[in-house]
mmCIF file of C-alpha atoms in Angstrom:
data_model
loop_
_atom_site.group_PDB
_atom_site.id
_atom_site.type_symbol
_atom_site.label_atom_id
_atom_site.label_comp_id
_atom_site.label_asym_id
_atom_site.label_seq_id
_atom_site.Cartn_x
_atom_site.Cartn_y
_atom_site.Cartn_z
ATOM 1 C CA MET A 1 -67.507 71.780 -58.224
ATOM 2 C CA ALA A 2 -70.510 73.278 -58.363
ATOM 3 C CA TYR A 3 -72.211 76.285 -56.148
ATOM 4 C CA LYS A 4 -75.047 76.694 -54.888
ATOM 5 C CA ILE A 5 -76.764 79.624 -56.530
ATOM 6 C CA ILE A 6 -77.319 82.942 -55.317
ATOM 7 C CA THR A 7 -81.041 84.701 -56.357
ATOM 8 C CA LYS A 8 -80.922 88.048 -54.563
ATOM 9 C CA CYS A 9 -78.726 90.747 -55.556
ATOM 10 C CA PRO A 10 -75.942 91.371 -53.670
ATOM 11 C CA VAL A 11 -76.031 95.485 -54.706
ATOM 12 C CA CYS A 12 -79.677 95.966 -54.817
ATOM 13 C CA GLY A 13 -81.037 93.112 -52.822
ATOM 14 C CA SER A 14 -83.962 92.196 -56.553
ATOM 15 C CA ASN A 15 -84.304 88.574 -57.026
ATOM 16 C CA LEU A 16 -81.846 87.244 -59.948
ATOM 17 C CA LYS A 17 -82.838 85.571 -63.100
ATOM 18 C CA ILE A 18 -81.642 82.654 -64.549
ATOM 19 C CA THR A 19 -80.160 83.423 -67.826
ATOM 20 C CA ARG A 20 -77.836 80.278 -69.272
ATOM 21 C CA LEU A 21 -78.182 77.022 -68.669
ATOM 22 C CA ARG A 22 -75.113 74.451 -69.757
ATOM 23 C CA CYS A 23 -75.100 70.779 -69.964
ATOM 24 C CA SER A 24 -72.008 69.620 -68.297
ATOM 25 C CA LYS A 25 -71.605 66.222 -70.066
ATOM 26 C CA CYS A 26 -72.161 68.133 -73.910
ATOM 27 C CA SER A 27 -71.184 71.557 -72.824
ATOM 28 C CA THR A 28 -74.745 72.453 -74.517
ATOM 29 C CA VAL A 29 -75.526 75.692 -73.620
ATOM 30 C CA ILE A 30 -78.935 77.213 -73.958
ATOM 31 C CA GLU A 31 -79.492 81.049 -73.040
ATOM 32 C CA ASN A 32 -82.827 82.843 -72.448
ATOM 33 C CA GLU A 33 -84.824 83.782 -69.228
ATOM 34 C CA PHE A 34 -85.173 80.958 -66.681
ATOM 35 C CA GLU A 35 -88.084 80.794 -63.942
ATOM 36 C CA LEU A 36 -87.078 79.550 -60.831
ATOM 37 C CA SER A 37 -89.209 78.048 -57.744
ATOM 38 C CA LYS A 38 -91.162 80.473 -55.515
ATOM 39 C CA PHE A 39 -89.166 77.619 -52.770
ATOM 40 C CA ALA A 40 -85.969 79.045 -54.161
ATOM 41 C CA TYR A 41 -86.101 82.482 -53.009
ATOM 42 C CA LEU A 42 -86.502 81.608 -49.130
ATOM 43 C CA SER A 43 -83.236 82.183 -46.801
ATOM 44 C CA LYS A 44 -81.117 79.264 -45.793
ATOM 45 C CA GLU A 45 -83.221 79.267 -42.357
ATOM 46 C CA GLN A 46 -87.112 79.270 -44.529
ATOM 47 C CA LEU A 47 -85.772 76.461 -46.272
ATOM 48 C CA GLU A 48 -84.701 74.565 -43.626
ATOM 49 C CA PHE A 49 -87.941 75.381 -41.152
ATOM 50 C CA THR A 50 -89.994 74.565 -44.363
ATOM 51 C CA GLU A 51 -87.802 70.782 -44.589
ATOM 52 C CA VAL A 52 -88.818 70.402 -40.844
ATOM 53 C CA PHE A 53 -92.259 71.550 -41.719
ATOM 54 C CA MET A 54 -92.935 68.787 -44.090
ATOM 55 C CA ARG A 55 -90.723 65.817 -42.884
ATOM 56 C CA CYS A 56 -92.976 67.034 -39.625
ATOM 57 C CA ARG A 57 -96.417 66.473 -42.434
ATOM 58 C CA GLY A 58 -97.471 69.259 -40.917
ATOM 59 C CA SER A 59 -98.408 68.974 -37.058
ATOM 60 C CA ILE A 60 -96.863 71.688 -35.264
ATOM 61 C CA LYS A 61 -96.438 70.468 -32.216
ATOM 62 C CA ASP A 62 -94.152 67.916 -33.974
ATOM 63 C CA VAL A 63 -92.099 70.795 -35.254
ATOM 64 C CA GLU A 64 -91.912 72.126 -31.618
ATOM 65 C CA LYS A 65 -90.394 69.285 -30.658
ATOM 66 C CA GLU A 66 -87.922 68.636 -33.433
ATOM 67 C CA LEU A 67 -86.875 72.409 -32.948
ATOM 68 C CA GLY A 68 -87.117 73.453 -29.773
ATOM 69 C CA ILE A 69 -89.498 76.116 -30.171
ATOM 70 C CA SER A 70 -93.132 77.350 -28.617
ATOM 71 C CA TYR A 71 -96.282 76.868 -30.161
ATOM 72 C CA PRO A 72 -96.419 81.015 -31.444
ATOM 73 C CA THR A 73 -92.619 80.691 -32.395
ATOM 74 C CA VAL A 74 -94.136 78.006 -34.487
ATOM 75 C CA ARG A 75 -96.604 79.691 -35.861
ATOM 76 C CA ALA A 76 -94.207 82.355 -36.356
ATOM 77 C CA LYS A 77 -91.780 81.066 -38.576
ATOM 78 C CA LEU A 78 -95.098 79.528 -40.945
ATOM 79 C CA ASP A 79 -95.823 83.064 -41.481
ATOM 80 C CA GLU A 80 -92.755 83.956 -42.515
ATOM 81 C CA VAL A 81 -92.884 81.306 -44.828
ATOM 82 C CA VAL A 82 -96.238 81.654 -46.522
ATOM 83 C CA ALA A 83 -95.326 85.474 -47.154
ATOM 84 C CA SER A 84 -92.130 85.031 -48.835
ATOM 85 C CA LEU A 85 -93.657 82.514 -51.022
ATOM 86 C CA GLY A 86 -96.288 85.497 -52.408
ATOM 87 C CA TYR A 87 -99.462 84.673 -50.172
ATOM 88 C CA LYS A 88 -101.241 87.016 -47.905
ATOM 89 C CA VAL A 89 -101.108 85.796 -44.010
ATOM 90 C CA ASP A 90 -103.930 86.382 -42.284
ATOM 91 C CA LYS A 91 -103.066 87.867 -38.450
ATOM 92 C CA LYS A 92 -105.618 86.075 -36.643
ATOM 93 C CA SER A 93 -104.755 83.351 -34.695
ATOM 94 C CA THR A 94 -106.665 80.186 -36.125
ATOM 95 C CA ILE A 95 -106.640 78.621 -32.793
ATOM 96 C CA SER A 96 -109.452 79.106 -30.711
ATOM 97 C CA SER A 97 -109.072 79.439 -27.275
ATOM 98 C CA SER A 98 -111.125 76.293 -26.392
ATOM 99 C CA GLU A 99 -107.706 74.828 -28.465
ATOM 100 C CA VAL A 100 -105.686 76.893 -26.424
ATOM 101 C CA ILE A 101 -107.045 75.210 -22.957
ATOM 102 C CA ASP A 102 -106.995 71.781 -24.834
ATOM 103 C CA LYS A 103 -103.361 72.575 -24.967
ATOM 104 C CA LEU A 104 -102.648 74.081 -21.692
ATOM 105 C CA GLU A 105 -104.175 70.945 -20.001
ATOM 106 C CA LYS A 106 -101.945 68.393 -21.899
ATOM 107 C CA GLY A 107 -98.775 70.175 -21.270
ATOM 108 C CA ASP A 108 -97.976 70.878 -24.712
ATOM 109 C CA ILE A 109 -98.087 74.999 -23.614
ATOM 110 C CA SER A 110 -96.916 76.928 -20.912
ATOM 111 C CA ALA A 111 -99.330 79.087 -19.317
ATOM 112 C CA GLU A 112 -96.911 82.536 -20.635
ATOM 113 C CA GLU A 113 -98.463 80.772 -24.156
ATOM 114 C CA ALA A 114 -101.039 79.932 -24.318
ATOM 115 C CA LEU A 115 -101.851 83.786 -22.192
ATOM 116 C CA ASN A 116 -99.812 85.040 -25.847
ATOM 117 C CA LEU A 117 -102.749 82.808 -28.034
ATOM 118 C CA LEU A 118 -105.400 83.906 -26.248
ATOM 119 C CA LYS A 119 -104.494 87.999 -26.235
ATOM 120 C CA GLU A 120 -103.690 87.047 -30.531
#
């Protein structure tokens, strides 16, 4: 039985390195220090969010609908994933006030969400 690989040290929380690979067919063993993808270090929740985001082809509106969460929550989760992958997150909102008003008029966001976005 294969287990999901753990990527964080249970003692100190730092990233673990893969040092041994074994072929399940011929039992060949290779030892060295191997790199994992940045995505391997995402939490289960971050990876699930990323999968939904990709399935929705980056449409925040579709992610909102599928997960039943607000626009600001989608943005916060996306920023968290971006930061976890090692990229700088611009704290400024990339949505303009006219886009906020359009979303409000279409009923995509509530008045409270619009106010929060405008405050950002």
